[in-house]
């Protein structure tokens, strides 16, 4: 089993909104490094070291609550990005804002709405 890094960036909403998204993803990917904490930041980020296993697509914490729309960009290995997008779609109302695929990585942008 190999690990991959999953990077998630947030814009819009507040630090509590970013933390709510991180909590949902932690249900699948384990504890995040670099948890969003700066109240004044306009862009926040979190990093996960995610094992690439079939369980990675399992359920995250459902029913996340947001105070405002949040744009989330997820970047990493295609399997990890797919698991993150699926998890976020179960927990929040989402709108797909686009995908960029590289040789070894994928980037996906979602708009999460309250």
PDB file of N, CA and C in Angstrom:
ATOM      1  N   UNK A   1       0.853  -1.170   0.000  1.00  0.00           N
ATOM      2  CA  UNK A   1       0.000   0.000   0.000  1.00  0.00           C
ATOM      3  C   UNK A   1       0.893   1.225   0.000  1.00  0.00           C
ATOM      4  N   UNK A   2       0.679   2.165  -0.932  1.00  0.00           N
ATOM      5  CA  UNK A   2       1.459   3.387  -0.975  1.00  0.00           C
ATOM      6  C   UNK A   2       0.596   4.555  -0.506  1.00  0.00           C
ATOM      7  N   UNK A   3       1.277   5.627  -0.095  1.00  0.00           N
ATOM      8  CA  UNK A   3       0.574   6.822   0.342  1.00  0.00           C
ATOM      9  C   UNK A   3       0.697   7.890  -0.725  1.00  0.00           C
ATOM     10  N   UNK A   4      -0.266   8.781  -0.742  1.00  0.00           N
ATOM     11  CA  UNK A   4      -0.225   9.918  -1.639  1.00  0.00           C
ATOM     12  C   UNK A   4      -0.619  11.149  -0.858  1.00  0.00           C
ATOM     13  N   UNK A   5      -0.147  12.276  -1.292  1.00  0.00           N
ATOM     14  CA  UNK A   5      -0.521  13.524  -0.644  1.00  0.00           C
ATOM     15  C   UNK A   5      -1.743  14.110  -1.344  1.00  0.00           C
ATOM     16  N   UNK A   6      -2.689  14.554  -0.555  1.00  0.00           N
ATOM     17  CA  UNK A   6      -3.890  15.212  -1.056  1.00  0.00           C
ATOM     18  C   UNK A   6      -3.875  16.620  -0.480  1.00  0.00           C
ATOM     19  N   UNK A   7      -3.887  17.616  -1.339  1.00  0.00           N
ATOM     20  CA  UNK A   7      -3.890  19.002  -0.900  1.00  0.00           C
ATOM     21  C   UNK A   7      -5.251  19.598  -1.215  1.00  0.00           C
ATOM     22  N   UNK A   8      -5.813  20.287  -0.218  1.00  0.00           N
ATOM     23  CA  UNK A   8      -7.128  20.897  -0.363  1.00  0.00           C
ATOM     24  C   UNK A   8      -6.995  22.374  -0.019  1.00  0.00           C
ATOM     25  N   UNK A   9      -7.433  23.249  -0.929  1.00  0.00           N
ATOM     26  CA  UNK A   9      -7.432  24.679  -0.653  1.00  0.00           C
ATOM     27  C   UNK A   9      -8.865  25.184  -0.650  1.00  0.00           C
ATOM     28  N   UNK A  10      -9.096  26.212   0.162  1.00  0.00           N
ATOM     29  CA  UNK A  10     -10.440  26.759   0.365  1.00  0.00           C
ATOM     30  C   UNK A  10     -10.407  28.259   0.150  1.00  0.00           C
ATOM     31  N   UNK A  11     -11.398  28.781  -0.545  1.00  0.00           N
ATOM     32  CA  UNK A  11     -11.590  30.225  -0.607  1.00  0.00           C
ATOM     33  C   UNK A  11     -13.080  30.485  -0.441  1.00  0.00           C
ATOM     34  N   UNK A  12     -13.388  31.621   0.146  1.00  0.00           N
ATOM     35  CA  UNK A  12     -14.776  31.914   0.487  1.00  0.00           C
ATOM     36  C   UNK A  12     -15.098  31.331   1.849  1.00  0.00           C
ATOM     37  N   UNK A  13     -16.145  31.812   2.440  1.00  0.00           N
ATOM     38  CA  UNK A  13     -16.513  31.339   3.770  1.00  0.00           C
ATOM     39  C   UNK A  13     -15.475  31.758   4.791  1.00  0.00           C
ATOM     40  N   UNK A  14     -15.613  31.246   5.995  1.00  0.00           N
ATOM     41  CA  UNK A  14     -14.688  31.567   7.075  1.00  0.00           C
ATOM     42  C   UNK A  14     -13.872  30.361   7.466  1.00  0.00           C
ATOM     43  N   UNK A  15     -13.051  30.558   8.481  1.00  0.00           N
ATOM     44  CA  UNK A  15     -12.195  29.480   8.948  1.00  0.00           C
ATOM     45  C   UNK A  15     -13.032  28.309   9.467  1.00  0.00           C
ATOM     46  N   UNK A  16     -14.190  28.586  10.070  1.00  0.00           N
ATOM     47  CA  UNK A  16     -15.042  27.495  10.554  1.00  0.00           C
ATOM     48  C   UNK A  16     -15.605  26.670   9.400  1.00  0.00           C
ATOM     49  N   UNK A  17     -15.886  27.313   8.267  1.00  0.00           N
ATOM     50  CA  UNK A  17     -16.346  26.579   7.089  1.00  0.00           C
ATOM     51  C   UNK A  17     -15.247  25.652   6.574  1.00  0.00           C
ATOM     52  N   UNK A  18     -14.021  26.161   6.509  1.00  0.00           N
ATOM     53  CA  UNK A  18     -12.894  25.338   6.061  1.00  0.00           C
ATOM     54  C   UNK A  18     -12.696  24.160   7.008  1.00  0.00           C
ATOM     55  N   UNK A  19     -12.801  24.408   8.303  1.00  0.00           N
ATOM     56  CA  UNK A  19     -12.648  23.315   9.279  1.00  0.00           C
ATOM     57  C   UNK A  19     -13.758  22.277   9.128  1.00  0.00           C
ATOM     58  N   UNK A  20     -14.975  22.711   8.799  1.00  0.00           N
ATOM     59  CA  UNK A  20     -16.082  21.764   8.594  1.00  0.00           C
ATOM     60  C   UNK A  20     -15.782  20.834   7.426  1.00  0.00           C
ATOM     61  N   UNK A  21     -15.216  21.381   6.360  1.00  0.00           N
ATOM     62  CA  UNK A  21     -14.849  20.558   5.198  1.00  0.00           C
ATOM     63  C   UNK A  21     -13.732  19.587   5.581  1.00  0.00           C
ATOM     64  N   UNK A  22     -12.749  20.062   6.324  1.00  0.00           N
ATOM     65  CA  UNK A  22     -11.647  19.199   6.755  1.00  0.00           C
ATOM     66  C   UNK A  22     -12.178  18.048   7.604  1.00  0.00           C
ATOM     67  N   UNK A  23     -13.093  18.329   8.532  1.00  0.00           N
ATOM     68  CA  UNK A  23     -13.649  17.264   9.381  1.00  0.00           C
ATOM     69  C   UNK A  23     -14.314  16.179   8.543  1.00  0.00           C
ATOM     70  N   UNK A  24     -15.035  16.575   7.504  1.00  0.00           N
ATOM     71  CA  UNK A  24     -15.678  15.594   6.625  1.00  0.00           C
ATOM     72  C   UNK A  24     -14.619  14.733   5.938  1.00  0.00           C
ATOM     73  N   UNK A  25     -13.571  15.367   5.421  1.00  0.00           N
ATOM     74  CA  UNK A  25     -12.521  14.614   4.726  1.00  0.00           C
ATOM     75  C   UNK A  25     -11.714  13.745   5.674  1.00  0.00           C
ATOM     76  N   UNK A  26     -11.573  14.160   6.934  1.00  0.00           N
ATOM     77  CA  UNK A  26     -10.828  13.347   7.899  1.00  0.00           C
ATOM     78  C   UNK A  26     -11.506  12.007   8.146  1.00  0.00           C
ATOM     79  N   UNK A  27     -12.818  11.933   7.923  1.00  0.00           N
ATOM     80  CA  UNK A  27     -13.517  10.668   8.065  1.00  0.00           C
ATOM     81  C   UNK A  27     -13.045   9.620   7.067  1.00  0.00           C
ATOM     82  N   UNK A  28     -12.428  10.069   5.983  1.00  0.00           N
ATOM     83  CA  UNK A  28     -11.938   9.167   4.941  1.00  0.00           C
ATOM     84  C   UNK A  28     -10.410   9.103   4.921  1.00  0.00           C
ATOM     85  N   UNK A  29      -9.764  10.262   5.076  1.00  0.00           N
ATOM     86  CA  UNK A  29      -8.319  10.348   4.878  1.00  0.00           C
ATOM     87  C   UNK A  29      -7.507  10.429   6.169  1.00  0.00           C
ATOM     88  N   UNK A  30      -8.145  10.430   7.312  1.00  0.00           N
ATOM     89  CA  UNK A  30      -7.405  10.555   8.568  1.00  0.00           C
ATOM     90  C   UNK A  30      -7.104  12.010   8.878  1.00  0.00           C
ATOM     91  N   UNK A  31      -6.370  12.229   9.925  1.00  0.00           N
ATOM     92  CA  UNK A  31      -6.091  13.575  10.414  1.00  0.00           C
ATOM     93  C   UNK A  31      -5.304  14.398   9.408  1.00  0.00           C
ATOM     94  N   UNK A  32      -5.756  15.622   9.208  1.00  0.00           N
ATOM     95  CA  UNK A  32      -5.093  16.534   8.279  1.00  0.00           C
ATOM     96  C   UNK A  32      -3.898  17.197   8.944  1.00  0.00           C
ATOM     97  N   UNK A  33      -2.896  17.479   8.131  1.00  0.00           N
ATOM     98  CA  UNK A  33      -1.814  18.367   8.561  1.00  0.00           C
ATOM     99  C   UNK A  33      -2.219  19.763   8.131  1.00  0.00           C
ATOM    100  N   UNK A  34      -1.668  20.761   8.745  1.00  0.00           N
ATOM    101  CA  UNK A  34      -1.908  22.146   8.326  1.00  0.00           C
ATOM    102  C   UNK A  34      -3.386  22.503   8.329  1.00  0.00           C
ATOM    103  N   UNK A  35      -4.071  22.241   9.428  1.00  0.00           N
ATOM    104  CA  UNK A  35      -5.496  22.551   9.524  1.00  0.00           C
ATOM    105  C   UNK A  35      -5.691  24.063   9.457  1.00  0.00           C
ATOM    106  N   UNK A  36      -6.692  24.539   8.703  1.00  0.00           N
ATOM    107  CA  UNK A  36      -6.927  25.984   8.604  1.00  0.00           C
ATOM    108  C   UNK A  36      -7.161  26.612   9.976  1.00  0.00           C
ATOM    109  N   UNK A  37      -6.433  27.706  10.252  1.00  0.00           N
ATOM    110  CA  UNK A  37      -6.583  28.343  11.551  1.00  0.00           C
ATOM    111  C   UNK A  37      -6.553  29.863  11.500  1.00  0.00           C
ATOM    112  N   UNK A  38      -6.061  30.456  10.444  1.00  0.00           N
ATOM    113  CA  UNK A  38      -5.932  31.907  10.376  1.00  0.00           C
ATOM    114  C   UNK A  38      -7.260  32.552   9.991  1.00  0.00           C
ATOM    115  N   UNK A  39      -7.836  33.294  10.922  1.00  0.00           N
ATOM    116  CA  UNK A  39      -9.126  33.967  10.678  1.00  0.00           C
ATOM    117  C   UNK A  39      -9.026  34.996   9.551  1.00  0.00           C
ATOM    118  N   UNK A  40      -7.860  35.590   9.351  1.00  0.00           N
ATOM    119  CA  UNK A  40      -7.709  36.685   8.381  1.00  0.00           C
ATOM    120  C   UNK A  40      -7.374  36.213   6.974  1.00  0.00           C
ATOM    121  N   UNK A  41      -7.038  34.950   6.817  1.00  0.00           N
ATOM    122  CA  UNK A  41      -6.628  34.439   5.503  1.00  0.00           C
ATOM    123  C   UNK A  41      -7.804  34.447   4.528  1.00  0.00           C
ATOM    124  N   UNK A  42      -7.513  34.719   3.272  1.00  0.00           N
ATOM    125  CA  UNK A  42      -8.547  34.643   2.244  1.00  0.00           C
ATOM    126  C   UNK A  42      -8.523  33.296   1.535  1.00  0.00           C
ATOM    127  N   UNK A  43      -7.383  32.617   1.585  1.00  0.00           N
ATOM    128  CA  UNK A  43      -7.254  31.263   1.053  1.00  0.00           C
ATOM    129  C   UNK A  43      -6.636  30.416   2.166  1.00  0.00           C
ATOM    130  N   UNK A  44      -7.248  29.277   2.418  1.00  0.00           N
ATOM    131  CA  UNK A  44      -6.779  28.370   3.467  1.00  0.00           C
ATOM    132  C   UNK A  44      -6.459  27.029   2.821  1.00  0.00           C
ATOM    133  N   UNK A  45      -5.659  26.203   3.517  1.00  0.00           N
ATOM    134  CA  UNK A  45      -5.340  24.896   2.954  1.00  0.00           C
ATOM    135  C   UNK A  45      -5.199  23.861   4.050  1.00  0.00           C
ATOM    136  N   UNK A  46      -5.313  22.605   3.636  1.00  0.00           N
ATOM    137  CA  UNK A  46      -5.075  21.450   4.500  1.00  0.00           C
ATOM    138  C   UNK A  46      -4.420  20.387   3.637  1.00  0.00           C
ATOM    139  N   UNK A  47      -3.602  19.558   4.265  1.00  0.00           N
ATOM    140  CA  UNK A  47      -2.908  18.494   3.554  1.00  0.00           C
ATOM    141  C   UNK A  47      -3.172  17.175   4.261  1.00  0.00           C
ATOM    142  N   UNK A  48      -3.444  16.151   3.472  1.00  0.00           N
ATOM    143  CA  UNK A  48      -3.654  14.806   3.986  1.00  0.00           C
ATOM    144  C   UNK A  48      -2.622  13.890   3.344  1.00  0.00           C
ATOM    145  N   UNK A  49      -2.131  12.925   4.081  1.00  0.00           N
ATOM    146  CA  UNK A  49      -1.347  11.846   3.496  1.00  0.00           C
ATOM    147  C   UNK A  49      -2.296  10.664   3.469  1.00  0.00           C
ATOM    148  N   UNK A  50      -2.754  10.338   2.284  1.00  0.00           N
ATOM    149  CA  UNK A  50      -3.864   9.400   2.132  1.00  0.00           C
ATOM    150  C   UNK A  50      -3.381   8.046   1.648  1.00  0.00           C
ATOM    151  N   UNK A  51      -3.718   6.972   2.364  1.00  0.00           N
ATOM    152  CA  UNK A  51      -3.413   5.646   1.832  1.00  0.00           C
ATOM    153  C   UNK A  51      -4.308   5.339   0.632  1.00  0.00           C
ATOM    154  N   UNK A  52      -3.742   4.771  -0.401  1.00  0.00           N
ATOM    155  CA  UNK A  52      -4.524   4.396  -1.573  1.00  0.00           C
ATOM    156  C   UNK A  52      -5.051   2.981  -1.378  1.00  0.00           C
ATOM    157  N   UNK A  53      -6.203   2.882  -0.759  1.00  0.00           N
ATOM    158  CA  UNK A  53      -6.845   1.594  -0.496  1.00  0.00           C
ATOM    159  C   UNK A  53      -8.289   1.689  -0.941  1.00  0.00           C
ATOM    160  N   UNK A  54      -8.972   0.565  -1.132  1.00  0.00           N
ATOM    161  CA  UNK A  54     -10.391   0.615  -1.500  1.00  0.00           C
ATOM    162  C   UNK A  54     -11.223   1.349  -0.461  1.00  0.00           C
ATOM    163  N   UNK A  55     -10.803   1.348   0.814  1.00  0.00           N
ATOM    164  CA  UNK A  55     -11.567   2.027   1.846  1.00  0.00           C
ATOM    165  C   UNK A  55     -11.539   3.541   1.678  1.00  0.00           C
ATOM    166  N   UNK A  56     -10.618   4.058   0.875  1.00  0.00           N
ATOM    167  CA  UNK A  56     -10.505   5.505   0.705  1.00  0.00           C
ATOM    168  C   UNK A  56     -11.786   6.121   0.152  1.00  0.00           C
ATOM    169  N   UNK A  57     -12.617   5.344  -0.506  1.00  0.00           N
ATOM    170  CA  UNK A  57     -13.866   5.873  -1.043  1.00  0.00           C
ATOM    171  C   UNK A  57     -15.025   5.682  -0.075  1.00  0.00           C
ATOM    172  N   UNK A  58     -14.736   5.259   1.138  1.00  0.00           N
ATOM    173  CA  UNK A  58     -15.780   5.015   2.137  1.00  0.00           C
ATOM    174  C   UNK A  58     -16.456   6.292   2.581  1.00  0.00           C
ATOM    175  N   UNK A  59     -17.472   6.174   3.437  1.00  0.00           N
ATOM    176  CA  UNK A  59     -18.225   7.344   3.833  1.00  0.00           C
ATOM    177  C   UNK A  59     -17.442   8.259   4.750  1.00  0.00           C
ATOM    178  N   UNK A  60     -17.558   9.541   4.500  1.00  0.00           N
ATOM    179  CA  UNK A  60     -17.030  10.539   5.420  1.00  0.00           C
ATOM    180  C   UNK A  60     -18.155  10.954   6.341  1.00  0.00           C
ATOM    181  N   UNK A  61     -17.891  11.931   7.174  1.00  0.00           N
ATOM    182  CA  UNK A  61     -18.938  12.448   8.050  1.00  0.00           C
ATOM    183  C   UNK A  61     -19.944  13.178   7.175  1.00  0.00           C
ATOM    184  N   UNK A  62     -21.197  12.849   7.291  1.00  0.00           N
ATOM    185  CA  UNK A  62     -22.215  13.499   6.480  1.00  0.00           C
ATOM    186  C   UNK A  62     -22.740  14.756   7.124  1.00  0.00           C
ATOM    187  N   UNK A  63     -23.492  15.517   6.358  1.00  0.00           N
ATOM    188  CA  UNK A  63     -24.216  16.652   6.892  1.00  0.00           C
ATOM    189  C   UNK A  63     -23.376  17.825   7.329  1.00  0.00           C
ATOM    190  N   UNK A  64     -22.308  18.139   6.587  1.00  0.00           N
ATOM    191  CA  UNK A  64     -21.514  19.304   6.932  1.00  0.00           C
ATOM    192  C   UNK A  64     -22.337  20.575   6.822  1.00  0.00           C
ATOM    193  N   UNK A  65     -22.049  21.543   7.674  1.00  0.00           N
ATOM    194  CA  UNK A  65     -22.768  22.821   7.652  1.00  0.00           C
ATOM    195  C   UNK A  65     -21.798  23.938   7.306  1.00  0.00           C
ATOM    196  N   UNK A  66     -22.241  24.791   6.404  1.00  0.00           N
ATOM    197  CA  UNK A  66     -21.441  25.932   5.986  1.00  0.00           C
ATOM    198  C   UNK A  66     -22.230  27.214   6.212  1.00  0.00           C
ATOM    199  N   UNK A  67     -21.522  28.307   6.503  1.00  0.00           N
ATOM    200  CA  UNK A  67     -22.180  29.596   6.688  1.00  0.00           C
ATOM    201  C   UNK A  67     -22.230  30.385   5.384  1.00  0.00           C
ATOM    202  N   UNK A  68     -21.389  30.005   4.417  1.00  0.00           N
ATOM    203  CA  UNK A  68     -21.302  30.717   3.142  1.00  0.00           C
ATOM    204  C   UNK A  68     -20.764  29.749   2.091  1.00  0.00           C
ATOM    205  N   UNK A  69     -20.917  30.081   0.815  1.00  0.00           N
ATOM    206  CA  UNK A  69     -20.333  29.235  -0.227  1.00  0.00           C
ATOM    207  C   UNK A  69     -18.813  29.168  -0.085  1.00  0.00           C
ATOM    208  N   UNK A  70     -18.260  27.999  -0.359  1.00  0.00           N
ATOM    209  CA  UNK A  70     -16.821  27.774  -0.262  1.00  0.00           C
ATOM    210  C   UNK A  70     -16.357  27.103  -1.552  1.00  0.00           C
ATOM    211  N   UNK A  71     -15.333  27.666  -2.163  1.00  0.00           N
ATOM    212  CA  UNK A  71     -14.707  27.028  -3.319  1.00  0.00           C
ATOM    213  C   UNK A  71     -13.582  26.150  -2.798  1.00  0.00           C
ATOM    214  N   UNK A  72     -13.615  24.887  -3.180  1.00  0.00           N
ATOM    215  CA  UNK A  72     -12.641  23.903  -2.719  1.00  0.00           C
ATOM    216  C   UNK A  72     -11.897  23.365  -3.933  1.00  0.00           C
ATOM    217  N   UNK A  73     -10.585  23.402  -3.869  1.00  0.00           N
ATOM    218  CA  UNK A  73      -9.751  22.796  -4.900  1.00  0.00           C
ATOM    219  C   UNK A  73      -9.028  21.624  -4.278  1.00  0.00           C
ATOM    220  N   UNK A  74      -9.177  20.444  -4.880  1.00  0.00           N
ATOM    221  CA  UNK A  74      -8.574  19.210  -4.386  1.00  0.00           C
ATOM    222  C   UNK A  74      -7.535  18.778  -5.410  1.00  0.00           C
ATOM    223  N   UNK A  75      -6.319  18.504  -4.931  1.00  0.00           N
ATOM    224  CA  UNK A  75      -5.233  18.131  -5.835  1.00  0.00           C
ATOM    225  C   UNK A  75      -4.481  16.933  -5.283  1.00  0.00           C
ATOM    226  N   UNK A  76      -4.235  15.947  -6.144  1.00  0.00           N
ATOM    227  CA  UNK A  76      -3.480  14.767  -5.745  1.00  0.00           C
ATOM    228  C   UNK A  76      -3.634  13.667  -6.779  1.00  0.00           C
ATOM    229  N   UNK A  77      -3.360  12.450  -6.359  1.00  0.00           N
ATOM    230  CA  UNK A  77      -3.515  11.292  -7.239  1.00  0.00           C
ATOM    231  C   UNK A  77      -4.985  11.165  -7.644  1.00  0.00           C
ATOM    232  N   UNK A  78      -5.263  10.721  -8.867  1.00  0.00           N
ATOM    233  CA  UNK A  78      -6.650  10.630  -9.324  1.00  0.00           C
ATOM    234  C   UNK A  78      -7.576   9.864  -8.383  1.00  0.00           C
ATOM    235  N   UNK A  79      -7.099   8.752  -7.802  1.00  0.00           N
ATOM    236  CA  UNK A  79      -7.949   7.967  -6.893  1.00  0.00           C
ATOM    237  C   UNK A  79      -8.287   8.755  -5.632  1.00  0.00           C
ATOM    238  N   UNK A  80      -7.319   9.473  -5.090  1.00  0.00           N
ATOM    239  CA  UNK A  80      -7.548  10.264  -3.881  1.00  0.00           C
ATOM    240  C   UNK A  80      -8.483  11.435  -4.173  1.00  0.00           C
ATOM    241  N   UNK A  81      -8.295  12.089  -5.316  1.00  0.00           N
ATOM    242  CA  UNK A  81      -9.165  13.205  -5.695  1.00  0.00           C
ATOM    243  C   UNK A  81     -10.598  12.706  -5.879  1.00  0.00           C
ATOM    244  N   UNK A  82     -10.763  11.582  -6.548  1.00  0.00           N
ATOM    245  CA  UNK A  82     -12.106  11.026  -6.752  1.00  0.00           C
ATOM    246  C   UNK A  82     -12.775  10.704  -5.421  1.00  0.00           C
ATOM    247  N   UNK A  83     -12.028  10.112  -4.485  1.00  0.00           N
ATOM    248  CA  UNK A  83     -12.588   9.787  -3.169  1.00  0.00           C
ATOM    249  C   UNK A  83     -12.965  11.058  -2.419  1.00  0.00           C
ATOM    250  N   UNK A  84     -12.150  12.096  -2.509  1.00  0.00           N
ATOM    251  CA  UNK A  84     -12.448  13.356  -1.835  1.00  0.00           C
ATOM    252  C   UNK A  84     -13.696  14.006  -2.422  1.00  0.00           C
ATOM    253  N   UNK A  85     -13.787  14.034  -3.743  1.00  0.00           N
ATOM    254  CA  UNK A  85     -14.954  14.642  -4.403  1.00  0.00           C
ATOM    255  C   UNK A  85     -16.225  13.887  -4.043  1.00  0.00           C
ATOM    256  N   UNK A  86     -16.164  12.565  -4.059  1.00  0.00           N
ATOM    257  CA  UNK A  86     -17.327  11.745  -3.708  1.00  0.00           C
ATOM    258  C   UNK A  86     -17.752  12.009  -2.256  1.00  0.00           C
ATOM    259  N   UNK A  87     -16.790  12.098  -1.365  1.00  0.00           N
ATOM    260  CA  UNK A  87     -17.078  12.346   0.048  1.00  0.00           C
ATOM    261  C   UNK A  87     -17.717  13.720   0.237  1.00  0.00           C
ATOM    262  N   UNK A  88     -17.167  14.729  -0.417  1.00  0.00           N
ATOM    263  CA  UNK A  88     -17.721  16.081  -0.294  1.00  0.00           C
ATOM    264  C   UNK A  88     -19.121  16.170  -0.886  1.00  0.00           C
ATOM    265  N   UNK A  89     -19.363  15.457  -1.986  1.00  0.00           N
ATOM    266  CA  UNK A  89     -20.685  15.470  -2.615  1.00  0.00           C
ATOM    267  C   UNK A  89     -21.746  14.825  -1.726  1.00  0.00           C
ATOM    268  N   UNK A  90     -21.348  13.877  -0.889  1.00  0.00           N
ATOM    269  CA  UNK A  90     -22.300  13.268   0.050  1.00  0.00           C
ATOM    270  C   UNK A  90     -22.593  14.169   1.240  1.00  0.00           C
ATOM    271  N   UNK A  91     -21.627  15.007   1.612  1.00  0.00           N
ATOM    272  CA  UNK A  91     -21.769  15.821   2.817  1.00  0.00           C
ATOM    273  C   UNK A  91     -22.328  17.213   2.553  1.00  0.00           C
ATOM    274  N   UNK A  92     -22.144  17.733   1.345  1.00  0.00           N
ATOM    275  CA  UNK A  92     -22.536  19.110   1.013  1.00  0.00           C
ATOM    276  C   UNK A  92     -23.246  19.133  -0.342  1.00  0.00           C
ATOM    277  N   UNK A  93     -23.950  20.215  -0.579  1.00  0.00           N
ATOM    278  CA  UNK A  93     -24.438  20.471  -1.939  1.00  0.00           C
ATOM    279  C   UNK A  93     -23.253  21.001  -2.718  1.00  0.00           C
ATOM    280  N   UNK A  94     -22.963  20.378  -3.849  1.00  0.00           N
ATOM    281  CA  UNK A  94     -21.768  20.745  -4.604  1.00  0.00           C
ATOM    282  C   UNK A  94     -22.102  21.081  -6.048  1.00  0.00           C
ATOM    283  N   UNK A  95     -21.238  21.894  -6.624  1.00  0.00           N
ATOM    284  CA  UNK A  95     -21.298  22.176  -8.056  1.00  0.00           C
ATOM    285  C   UNK A  95     -19.883  22.009  -8.593  1.00  0.00           C
ATOM    286  N   UNK A  96     -19.720  21.171  -9.601  1.00  0.00           N
ATOM    287  CA  UNK A  96     -18.416  20.921 -10.192  1.00  0.00           C
ATOM    288  C   UNK A  96     -18.004  22.141 -11.000  1.00  0.00           C
ATOM    289  N   UNK A  97     -16.841  22.691 -10.684  1.00  0.00           N
ATOM    290  CA  UNK A  97     -16.356  23.898 -11.351  1.00  0.00           C
ATOM    291  C   UNK A  97     -15.234  23.605 -12.346  1.00  0.00           C
ATOM    292  N   UNK A  98     -14.829  22.331 -12.449  1.00  0.00           N
ATOM    293  CA  UNK A  98     -13.829  21.998 -13.455  1.00  0.00           C
ATOM    294  C   UNK A  98     -12.758  21.054 -12.964  1.00  0.00           C
ATOM    295  N   UNK A  99     -12.046  20.464 -13.936  1.00  0.00           N
ATOM    296  CA  UNK A  99     -11.005  19.485 -13.675  1.00  0.00           C
ATOM    297  C   UNK A  99      -9.794  19.807 -14.531  1.00  0.00           C
ATOM    298  N   UNK A 100      -8.616  19.595 -13.944  1.00  0.00           N
ATOM    299  CA  UNK A 100      -7.372  19.676 -14.701  1.00  0.00           C
ATOM    300  C   UNK A 100      -6.598  18.408 -14.392  1.00  0.00           C
ATOM    301  N   UNK A 101      -6.227  17.685 -15.444  1.00  0.00           N
ATOM    302  CA  UNK A 101      -5.513  16.427 -15.249  1.00  0.00           C
ATOM    303  C   UNK A 101      -4.083  16.563 -15.747  1.00  0.00           C
ATOM    304  N   UNK A 102      -3.160  16.079 -14.933  1.00  0.00           N
ATOM    305  CA  UNK A 102      -1.761  16.037 -15.331  1.00  0.00           C
ATOM    306  C   UNK A 102      -1.343  14.607 -15.570  1.00  0.00           C
ATOM    307  N   UNK A 103      -0.056  14.393 -15.682  1.00  0.00           N
ATOM    308  CA  UNK A 103       0.479  13.065 -15.930  1.00  0.00           C
ATOM    309  C   UNK A 103       0.255  12.133 -14.750  1.00  0.00           C
ATOM    310  N   UNK A 104       0.488  12.623 -13.534  1.00  0.00           N
ATOM    311  CA  UNK A 104       0.388  11.788 -12.342  1.00  0.00           C
ATOM    312  C   UNK A 104      -0.633  12.327 -11.335  1.00  0.00           C
ATOM    313  N   UNK A 105      -1.101  13.536 -11.531  1.00  0.00           N
ATOM    314  CA  UNK A 105      -2.009  14.169 -10.579  1.00  0.00           C
ATOM    315  C   UNK A 105      -3.245  14.698 -11.278  1.00  0.00           C
ATOM    316  N   UNK A 106      -4.238  14.988 -10.450  1.00  0.00           N
ATOM    317  CA  UNK A 106      -5.473  15.585 -10.939  1.00  0.00           C
ATOM    318  C   UNK A 106      -5.829  16.733 -10.004  1.00  0.00           C
ATOM    319  N   UNK A 107      -6.486  17.731 -10.557  1.00  0.00           N
ATOM    320  CA  UNK A 107      -6.978  18.840  -9.754  1.00  0.00           C
ATOM    321  C   UNK A 107      -8.447  19.020 -10.070  1.00  0.00           C
ATOM    322  N   UNK A 108      -9.249  19.198  -9.042  1.00  0.00           N
ATOM    323  CA  UNK A 108     -10.692  19.330  -9.224  1.00  0.00           C
ATOM    324  C   UNK A 108     -11.170  20.481  -8.370  1.00  0.00           C
ATOM    325  N   UNK A 109     -12.028  21.315  -8.922  1.00  0.00           N
ATOM    326  CA  UNK A 109     -12.566  22.442  -8.179  1.00  0.00           C
ATOM    327  C   UNK A 109     -14.062  22.270  -8.009  1.00  0.00           C
ATOM    328  N   UNK A 110     -14.531  22.456  -6.774  1.00  0.00           N
ATOM    329  CA  UNK A 110     -15.947  22.337  -6.434  1.00  0.00           C
ATOM    330  C   UNK A 110     -16.396  23.599  -5.725  1.00  0.00           C
ATOM    331  N   UNK A 111     -17.638  23.948  -5.924  1.00  0.00           N
ATOM    332  CA  UNK A 111     -18.272  24.993  -5.128  1.00  0.00           C
ATOM    333  C   UNK A 111     -19.211  24.287  -4.169  1.00  0.00           C
ATOM    334  N   UNK A 112     -18.982  24.477  -2.864  1.00  0.00           N
ATOM    335  CA  UNK A 112     -19.855  23.910  -1.836  1.00  0.00           C
ATOM    336  C   UNK A 112     -20.774  25.025  -1.372  1.00  0.00           C
ATOM    337  N   UNK A 113     -22.070  24.741  -1.324  1.00  0.00           N
ATOM    338  CA  UNK A 113     -23.027  25.776  -0.937  1.00  0.00           C
ATOM    339  C   UNK A 113     -23.800  25.344   0.298  1.00  0.00           C
ATOM    340  N   UNK A 114     -24.141  26.333   1.144  1.00  0.00           N
ATOM    341  CA  UNK A 114     -24.891  26.005   2.378  1.00  0.00           C
ATOM    342  C   UNK A 114     -26.265  25.454   2.083  1.00  0.00           C
TER     343      UNK A 114
END
